[in-house]
Short mmCIF file of C-alpha atoms in Angstrom, two decimals:
data_model
loop_
_atom_site.label_atom_id
_atom_site.label_comp_id
_atom_site.label_asym_id
_atom_site.label_seq_id
_atom_site.Cartn_x
_atom_site.Cartn_y
_atom_site.Cartn_z
CA MET A 1 25.28 12.29 -45.65
CA ALA A 2 23.51 10.14 -48.24
CA ALA A 3 19.72 10.15 -48.17
CA LEU A 4 17.71 8.00 -45.78
CA ASN A 5 14.32 6.44 -46.44
CA PRO A 6 11.87 9.38 -46.42
CA ASN A 7 9.15 7.19 -44.90
CA LEU A 8 11.45 6.59 -41.93
CA LEU A 9 12.36 10.26 -41.65
CA ASP A 10 8.66 11.13 -41.67
CA THR A 11 8.03 8.82 -38.71
CA GLY A 12 8.04 10.34 -35.24
CA THR A 13 10.62 9.20 -32.71
CA PRO A 14 9.52 6.71 -30.02
CA PRO A 15 7.63 8.89 -27.51
CA ILE A 16 8.19 7.02 -24.24
CA PRO A 17 11.91 7.93 -23.95
CA GLU A 18 10.93 11.56 -24.50
CA ALA A 19 8.45 11.41 -21.63
CA GLN A 20 10.91 9.58 -19.39
CA GLY A 21 13.34 12.44 -19.96
CA TRP A 22 10.94 14.80 -18.18
CA THR A 23 11.58 12.98 -14.91
CA ARG A 24 15.21 14.14 -14.79
CA SER A 25 14.06 17.46 -13.39
CA TYR A 26 12.11 15.88 -10.54
CA THR A 27 13.86 16.56 -7.23
CA GLY A 28 12.30 13.69 -5.32
CA ASP A 29 10.75 16.01 -2.75
CA ARG A 30 7.36 14.30 -3.04
CA GLY A 31 8.76 10.81 -2.70
CA PRO A 32 9.91 8.21 -5.26
CA LEU A 33 8.85 8.63 -8.87
CA ILE A 34 5.51 6.98 -9.66
CA ASP A 35 6.02 5.80 -13.24
CA LEU A 36 2.68 5.20 -14.95
CA SER A 37 3.98 5.57 -18.51
CA GLN A 38 5.08 2.32 -20.15
CA ALA A 39 2.92 -0.77 -19.64
CA VAL A 40 5.24 -2.99 -17.60
CA PRO A 41 4.11 -5.76 -15.22
CA GLY A 42 4.38 -4.35 -11.71
CA TYR A 43 5.42 -7.67 -10.14
CA PRO A 44 8.09 -10.29 -10.92
CA PRO A 45 7.76 -13.49 -12.93
CA HIS A 46 6.91 -16.73 -11.13
CA PRO A 47 10.06 -18.10 -9.40
CA GLU A 48 9.82 -21.40 -11.25
CA MET A 49 9.51 -19.50 -14.52
CA LEU A 50 12.75 -17.69 -13.72
CA ALA A 51 14.45 -20.96 -12.83
CA ARG A 52 13.36 -22.56 -16.07
CA LEU A 53 14.48 -19.53 -18.08
CA ALA A 54 17.91 -19.77 -16.48
CA ALA A 55 18.15 -23.51 -17.08
CA ALA A 56 17.04 -23.19 -20.69
CA ALA A 57 19.49 -20.35 -21.33
CA GLY A 58 22.31 -22.61 -20.12
CA ASP A 59 21.21 -25.52 -22.30
CA VAL A 60 23.24 -25.90 -25.47
CA ARG A 61 20.04 -26.67 -27.39
CA SER A 62 18.90 -23.07 -26.84
CA ALA A 63 22.02 -21.79 -28.60
CA GLY A 64 21.05 -23.21 -31.98
CA TYR A 65 18.51 -22.12 -34.54
CA GLY A 66 14.94 -23.28 -34.16
CA SER A 67 11.95 -23.22 -36.48
CA ILE A 68 11.11 -19.97 -38.25
CA PHE A 69 7.58 -20.29 -36.84
CA GLY A 70 8.63 -21.10 -33.27
CA ASP A 71 9.37 -24.35 -31.49
CA ASP A 72 6.78 -27.06 -32.11
CA ALA A 73 6.22 -27.65 -28.40
CA LEU A 74 5.28 -24.03 -27.74
CA ARG A 75 3.03 -23.83 -30.80
CA GLU A 76 1.25 -26.98 -29.64
CA ALA A 77 0.85 -25.63 -26.10
CA TYR A 78 -0.39 -22.25 -27.28
CA ALA A 79 -2.81 -23.76 -29.82
CA ALA A 80 -4.28 -26.01 -27.12
CA HIS A 81 -4.65 -23.03 -24.80
CA ALA A 82 -6.32 -20.92 -27.50
CA THR A 83 -8.63 -23.78 -28.46
CA ALA A 84 -9.84 -24.08 -24.86
CA LEU A 85 -10.15 -20.30 -24.44
CA TYR A 86 -12.13 -19.63 -27.62
CA GLY A 87 -14.07 -22.89 -27.72
CA ALA A 88 -12.94 -23.45 -31.30
CA PRO A 89 -10.27 -25.71 -32.81
CA ILE A 90 -7.00 -23.91 -33.51
CA ARG A 91 -4.19 -26.05 -34.89
CA PRO A 92 -0.50 -25.59 -34.08
CA GLY A 93 0.12 -24.88 -37.77
CA GLU A 94 -2.22 -21.89 -37.42
CA THR A 95 0.14 -20.20 -34.97
CA ALA A 96 3.55 -18.57 -35.19
CA VAL A 97 5.74 -17.30 -32.39
CA THR A 98 7.17 -13.79 -32.73
CA ALA A 99 9.53 -11.44 -30.92
CA GLY A 100 6.72 -9.79 -28.99
CA CYS A 101 3.37 -8.50 -30.19
CA ASN A 102 4.94 -5.45 -31.83
CA GLN A 103 6.72 -7.77 -34.23
CA ALA A 104 3.51 -9.75 -34.68
CA PHE A 105 1.87 -6.54 -35.91
CA VAL A 106 4.77 -5.74 -38.25
CA ILE A 107 4.60 -9.12 -39.95
CA ALA A 108 0.80 -9.02 -40.17
CA LEU A 109 0.90 -5.58 -41.78
CA MET A 110 3.59 -6.65 -44.23
CA ALA A 111 1.47 -9.66 -45.17
CA LEU A 112 -1.68 -7.61 -45.78
CA ALA A 113 -0.63 -4.24 -47.19
CA LYS A 114 1.97 -2.74 -49.51
CA ALA A 115 3.15 0.84 -49.79
CA GLY A 116 0.23 3.00 -50.91
CA ASP A 117 -2.41 0.80 -49.28
CA THR A 118 -4.47 1.79 -46.25
CA VAL A 119 -5.54 0.24 -42.96
CA LEU A 120 -8.09 1.62 -40.51
CA LEU A 121 -6.88 2.27 -36.96
CA PRO A 122 -9.27 3.36 -34.21
CA SER A 123 -8.14 6.75 -32.91
CA PRO A 124 -6.69 7.33 -30.36
CA TRP A 125 -4.31 4.62 -31.52
CA TYR A 126 -1.31 2.72 -30.21
CA PHE A 127 1.57 4.83 -31.48
CA ASN A 128 3.74 1.87 -32.57
CA HIS A 129 0.97 0.74 -34.93
CA GLU A 130 0.85 4.14 -36.58
CA MET A 131 4.66 4.36 -36.69
CA THR A 132 4.90 0.96 -38.39
CA CYS A 133 2.36 1.98 -41.01
CA ARG A 134 4.20 5.20 -41.74
CA MET A 135 7.59 3.50 -42.09
CA LEU A 136 6.13 0.98 -44.54
CA GLY A 137 4.36 3.64 -46.60
CA VAL A 138 0.92 2.39 -45.56
CA GLU A 139 -1.71 4.98 -44.69
CA ALA A 140 -3.09 4.69 -41.15
CA ARG A 141 -6.59 6.07 -41.64
CA PRO A 142 -8.15 7.17 -38.33
CA LEU A 143 -11.42 5.62 -37.19
CA PRO A 144 -12.43 8.22 -34.58
CA CYS A 145 -13.58 6.99 -31.16
CA SER A 146 -14.92 9.20 -28.39
CA ALA A 147 -15.55 9.27 -24.67
CA GLU A 148 -19.29 9.40 -25.38
CA THR A 149 -19.15 5.85 -26.79
CA GLY A 150 -16.60 4.58 -24.28
CA PHE A 151 -13.94 4.72 -27.02
CA VAL A 152 -15.48 1.66 -28.69
CA PRO A 153 -15.30 1.98 -32.50
CA ASP A 154 -18.44 1.86 -34.63
CA PRO A 155 -18.56 -0.62 -37.54
CA GLU A 156 -20.90 1.64 -39.51
CA ALA A 157 -18.49 4.55 -39.20
CA ALA A 158 -15.70 2.21 -40.29
CA GLU A 159 -17.58 1.11 -43.38
CA ALA A 160 -17.97 4.73 -44.46
CA LEU A 161 -14.17 5.03 -44.47
CA ILE A 162 -13.51 1.96 -46.62
CA ASP A 163 -12.42 2.44 -50.21
CA ASP A 164 -10.47 0.25 -52.62
CA ARG A 165 -7.18 1.12 -50.89
CA VAL A 166 -8.25 -0.24 -47.49
CA LYS A 167 -6.87 -3.74 -46.89
CA ALA A 168 -7.56 -4.25 -43.18
CA ILE A 169 -9.10 -2.95 -39.98
CA VAL A 170 -6.91 -3.19 -36.87
CA LEU A 171 -8.51 -3.42 -33.42
CA ILE A 172 -6.96 -3.68 -29.94
CA THR A 173 -9.08 -5.06 -27.12
CA PRO A 174 -8.63 -4.39 -24.24
CA ASN A 175 -7.45 -1.21 -25.86
CA ASN A 176 -4.14 0.58 -25.63
CA PRO A 177 -4.30 3.52 -24.88
CA THR A 178 -7.88 3.86 -23.63
CA GLY A 179 -8.42 0.56 -21.81
CA ALA A 180 -11.76 0.16 -23.61
CA VAL A 181 -12.99 -3.42 -23.88
CA TYR A 182 -14.81 -4.08 -27.15
CA PRO A 183 -18.02 -6.11 -26.68
CA PRO A 184 -18.12 -9.50 -28.47
CA GLU A 185 -21.07 -8.33 -30.56
CA THR A 186 -19.06 -5.31 -31.77
CA LEU A 187 -16.19 -7.58 -32.79
CA ALA A 188 -18.65 -9.87 -34.58
CA ARG A 189 -20.03 -6.89 -36.52
CA PHE A 190 -16.50 -5.88 -37.54
CA ALA A 191 -15.79 -9.42 -38.71
CA ALA A 192 -19.00 -9.44 -40.77
CA LEU A 193 -18.05 -6.06 -42.26
CA CYS A 194 -14.58 -7.30 -43.23
CA ARG A 195 -16.03 -10.46 -44.74
CA ARG A 196 -18.57 -8.44 -46.73
CA ARG A 197 -15.95 -5.97 -47.99
CA ASN A 198 -13.28 -8.63 -48.54
CA ILE A 199 -10.69 -7.06 -46.24
CA TRP A 200 -8.85 -8.40 -43.18
CA LEU A 201 -9.62 -7.94 -39.51
CA VAL A 202 -6.54 -7.85 -37.25
CA VAL A 203 -7.35 -8.18 -33.54
CA ASP A 204 -4.56 -7.44 -31.06
CA GLU A 205 -5.37 -9.09 -27.71
CA THR A 206 -2.17 -8.33 -25.82
CA TYR A 207 -4.13 -7.66 -22.61
CA ARG A 208 -6.84 -10.31 -22.89
CA ASP A 209 -5.68 -12.20 -19.78
CA PHE A 210 -6.62 -9.17 -17.66
CA LEU A 211 -10.27 -9.12 -18.70
CA GLU A 212 -12.83 -9.62 -15.98
CA GLY A 213 -13.56 -13.33 -16.06
CA ALA A 214 -10.39 -14.01 -18.02
CA HIS A 215 -11.20 -17.70 -18.43
CA GLN A 216 -14.44 -16.87 -20.22
CA ARG A 217 -14.47 -16.72 -24.01
CA PRO A 218 -13.57 -13.13 -25.00
CA HIS A 219 -15.38 -13.39 -28.35
CA GLY A 220 -16.62 -15.91 -30.87
CA LEU A 221 -14.55 -14.90 -33.90
CA PHE A 222 -12.51 -18.12 -34.06
CA ALA A 223 -15.70 -20.18 -33.92
CA GLU A 224 -16.93 -18.71 -37.21
CA PRO A 225 -16.50 -21.24 -40.06
CA GLY A 226 -14.77 -18.78 -42.39
CA TRP A 227 -12.49 -17.09 -39.87
CA ARG A 228 -9.32 -18.15 -41.69
CA ASP A 229 -10.31 -16.00 -44.68
CA VAL A 230 -10.76 -12.79 -42.71
CA LEU A 231 -9.13 -12.87 -39.26
CA ILE A 232 -5.61 -12.55 -37.85
CA GLY A 233 -5.15 -12.63 -34.08
CA LEU A 234 -2.18 -11.14 -32.22
CA TYR A 235 -1.07 -11.90 -28.66
CA SER A 236 1.76 -11.14 -26.25
CA PHE A 237 3.19 -13.41 -23.58
CA SER A 238 4.99 -10.42 -22.04
CA LYS A 239 2.32 -9.09 -19.70
CA SER A 240 0.68 -12.37 -18.71
CA TYR A 241 3.96 -14.04 -17.74
CA CYS A 242 5.92 -10.88 -16.75
CA VAL A 243 8.67 -11.49 -19.30
CA PRO A 244 8.65 -8.43 -21.62
CA GLY A 245 12.43 -8.53 -21.90
CA HIS A 246 12.28 -11.97 -23.51
CA ARG A 247 10.20 -10.58 -26.41
CA LEU A 248 7.72 -13.34 -27.18
CA GLY A 249 4.35 -12.98 -28.86
CA ALA A 250 2.14 -14.96 -31.21
CA VAL A 251 0.11 -14.74 -34.40
CA THR A 252 -2.97 -16.87 -35.06
CA ALA A 253 -4.11 -17.14 -38.68
CA GLY A 254 -5.03 -19.67 -41.32
CA GLU A 255 -2.19 -21.93 -42.43
CA ALA A 256 -2.02 -20.24 -45.85
CA VAL A 257 -1.39 -16.89 -44.12
CA ILE A 258 1.11 -18.38 -41.67
CA ALA A 259 3.04 -19.84 -44.61
CA GLN A 260 3.33 -16.40 -46.20
CA ILE A 261 4.34 -14.58 -43.01
CA GLY A 262 7.09 -17.17 -42.64
CA LYS A 263 8.89 -15.27 -45.41
CA VAL A 264 8.83 -12.14 -43.27
CA LEU A 265 9.86 -14.00 -40.12
CA ASP A 266 12.82 -15.55 -41.90
CA CYS A 267 14.06 -12.09 -42.86
CA ILE A 268 13.58 -10.28 -39.55
CA GLN A 269 14.20 -12.86 -36.84
CA ILE A 270 15.18 -16.28 -38.33
CA CYS A 271 13.63 -17.84 -35.21
CA PRO A 272 12.26 -16.64 -31.86
CA ALA A 273 14.58 -16.71 -28.84
CA ARG A 274 14.77 -20.33 -27.73
CA ALA A 275 15.14 -20.16 -23.92
CA GLY A 276 11.96 -18.17 -23.44
CA GLN A 277 10.03 -20.58 -25.63
CA THR A 278 11.10 -23.53 -23.51
CA ALA A 279 9.98 -21.84 -20.29
CA LEU A 280 6.68 -20.69 -21.79
CA THR A 281 5.85 -24.18 -23.03
CA TRP A 282 5.81 -25.25 -19.38
CA ALA A 283 4.18 -22.08 -18.06
CA ILE A 284 1.09 -22.11 -20.30
CA GLY A 285 -0.24 -25.22 -18.61
CA ALA A 286 1.31 -24.79 -15.17
CA LEU A 287 0.62 -21.18 -14.19
CA ASP A 288 -3.15 -20.81 -14.60
CA ASP A 289 -3.69 -20.08 -10.90
CA TRP A 290 -0.76 -17.67 -10.78
CA ARG A 291 -2.05 -15.75 -13.81
CA GLU A 292 -5.51 -15.57 -12.26
CA ALA A 293 -4.03 -14.18 -9.03
CA ASN A 294 -2.24 -11.52 -11.08
CA ARG A 295 -5.48 -10.66 -12.87
CA ARG A 296 -7.17 -10.14 -9.53
CA GLU A 297 -4.26 -7.98 -8.38
CA ILE A 298 -4.57 -5.76 -11.47
CA ALA A 299 -8.33 -5.51 -10.86
CA ALA A 300 -7.59 -4.40 -7.29
CA ARG A 301 -5.20 -1.75 -8.61
CA ALA A 302 -7.92 -0.55 -10.97
CA ALA A 303 -10.33 -0.20 -8.04
CA ALA A 304 -7.67 1.68 -6.07
CA PHE A 305 -7.11 3.99 -9.03
CA ARG A 306 -10.82 4.77 -9.33
CA ALA A 307 -10.97 5.55 -5.62
CA ALA A 308 -7.90 7.77 -5.83
CA PHE A 309 -9.15 9.84 -8.74
CA ALA A 310 -12.58 10.22 -7.16
CA GLN A 311 -10.76 12.48 -4.68
CA LEU A 312 -9.46 14.81 -7.41
CA PRO A 313 -12.00 17.43 -8.52
CA GLY A 314 -11.88 18.16 -12.22
CA TRP A 315 -10.08 14.95 -13.21
CA ARG A 316 -12.29 12.39 -15.00
CA ILE A 317 -11.73 8.76 -15.98
CA ASP A 318 -13.32 8.45 -19.42
CA SER A 319 -12.34 4.84 -20.09
CA MET A 320 -10.59 2.10 -18.19
CA GLY A 321 -9.70 -1.57 -18.57
CA ALA A 322 -6.87 -4.09 -18.28
CA TYR A 323 -3.69 -2.00 -17.72
CA PHE A 324 -4.91 1.48 -18.67
CA ALA A 325 -7.07 4.43 -17.74
CA TYR A 326 -7.74 7.24 -20.19
CA VAL A 327 -8.11 10.31 -18.03
CA ALA A 328 -9.41 13.77 -18.91
CA HIS A 329 -7.28 16.43 -17.20
CA PRO A 330 -8.85 19.58 -15.72
CA PHE A 331 -6.70 22.19 -17.49
CA ALA A 332 -8.88 23.56 -20.26
CA GLY A 333 -6.93 24.83 -23.23
CA VAL A 334 -3.64 23.35 -22.03
CA ALA A 335 -2.05 20.73 -24.27
CA ALA A 336 -1.60 17.33 -22.63
CA PRO A 337 2.23 17.27 -23.05
CA ALA A 338 2.48 20.37 -20.87
CA VAL A 339 0.30 18.71 -18.22
CA SER A 340 2.29 15.47 -18.30
CA ARG A 341 5.60 17.29 -18.15
CA ARG A 342 4.55 19.39 -15.16
CA MET A 343 3.27 16.29 -13.35
CA ALA A 344 6.62 14.57 -13.89
CA GLU A 345 8.82 17.54 -13.04
CA ARG A 346 6.92 18.92 -10.05
CA ARG A 347 5.00 15.98 -8.59
CA GLY A 348 7.00 12.89 -9.60
CA VAL A 349 4.12 11.26 -11.48
CA LEU A 350 4.76 10.18 -15.07
CA ALA A 351 1.82 9.53 -17.41
CA LEU A 352 1.73 9.85 -21.19
CA PRO A 353 -0.07 12.72 -22.92
CA GLY A 354 -2.97 11.83 -25.17
CA GLY A 355 -1.30 13.56 -28.09
CA PHE A 356 1.18 10.69 -28.26
CA PHE A 357 -1.76 8.58 -29.46
CA GLY A 358 -3.04 10.73 -32.30
CA ALA A 359 -4.53 14.09 -33.14
CA GLY A 360 -7.28 15.64 -31.05
CA GLN A 361 -6.24 13.99 -27.77
CA ASP A 362 -4.81 16.97 -25.89
CA GLY A 363 -7.49 16.79 -23.23
CA HIS A 364 -6.44 13.30 -22.05
CA LEU A 365 -3.60 11.39 -20.43
CA ARG A 366 -2.94 7.65 -20.66
CA VAL A 367 -2.23 6.18 -17.25
CA ALA A 368 -0.76 2.67 -16.97
CA PHE A 369 -2.04 2.11 -13.43
CA ALA A 370 -1.03 -1.57 -13.50
CA ASN A 371 2.60 -0.49 -13.06
CA ALA A 372 2.02 0.70 -9.49
CA ASP A 373 0.88 -1.10 -6.36
CA ALA A 374 -2.05 0.09 -4.24
CA ALA A 375 0.19 2.05 -1.87
CA ALA A 376 1.68 4.10 -4.70
CA ILE A 377 -1.74 4.63 -6.28
CA ALA A 378 -3.06 5.91 -2.95
CA GLU A 379 -0.43 8.68 -3.09
CA LEU A 380 -1.80 10.12 -6.34
CA PRO A 381 -4.42 12.46 -4.83
CA GLY A 382 -1.80 14.07 -2.59
CA ARG A 383 0.65 14.34 -5.47
CA LEU A 384 -1.78 15.88 -7.96
CA GLU A 385 -3.94 18.06 -5.71
CA GLY A 386 -3.23 21.71 -6.38
CA LEU A 387 -1.12 21.05 -9.46
CA ALA A 388 -0.78 24.25 -11.49
CA VAL A 389 0.04 24.19 -15.20
#
């Protein structure tokens, strides 16, 4: 066989299918599988959203190409929503619609860094971010975060890692995998650092709608006069509207940056899927109360998860927020993949090992508690008590 791209060959395979394979050995003797691996909304979309998706899919207008940057109506609706949320004017031309937030990250990285450049990623990191960097020949330089600091990265530690190869710092808040929520003042310090060192700050806010007080301003970065010279925001509609299969996300950046990423978008998607855009244009303004009810439901699941794990001696929640808990397991010296595999095979509980999210994470598991309702979460102490690895 002729040679393949060595950067691709050097990239690990997607880890979630590997973990899902462990469940094939589960006999079902403890009850149905409790899948806490992939972050998937644990409830259906709004019925009217589904109806509008179906209607739009059957509309001949959805069958044709749209704008590279997304349909004007959705960009206008999203810009208005972001303007109200952040208390700062964001124009439709400062947004672009993407095929999910993963694609938003790909195009942002391609706009900011070339092969041989470096970006800083807080570690533990979201594995798709690291995989994308590796495939593009961009170094993902770890910015270590620890349980002692709530897995919130330190701007001073980041500055010590910056050299002339570093083109950007990438942050996720609320974080995947740890659930850590970065304080607004921490984000402001990172923005000041990036401005001072003339590098970009990329902030992935996929889970922002599940913050406590979701209608409050999450940070003041877009209110800074020079934000367009330093900041790129990423967002996903998937979790908030329960439509991950429709693959819709967004980028917010200055118009000069949006113009450049249009070149990438034209090569990798031509235009976002049209039917989902039509439904979302309606949903952004119409489903505020529904989204808030979902936020409260996820908060209730978080409380149920805390109560469940309080019953498990030796297990410790080191960080938690939005969809995720980052949990220290009680098996000293045992690598997290072995713990996760035994949980899946013997107890029918699937969580991802910390090692999927970078080096030095073998003492932790990432648990996507938002996937399960309170009744399933209440089963966890009985499932995990007495587990031997």
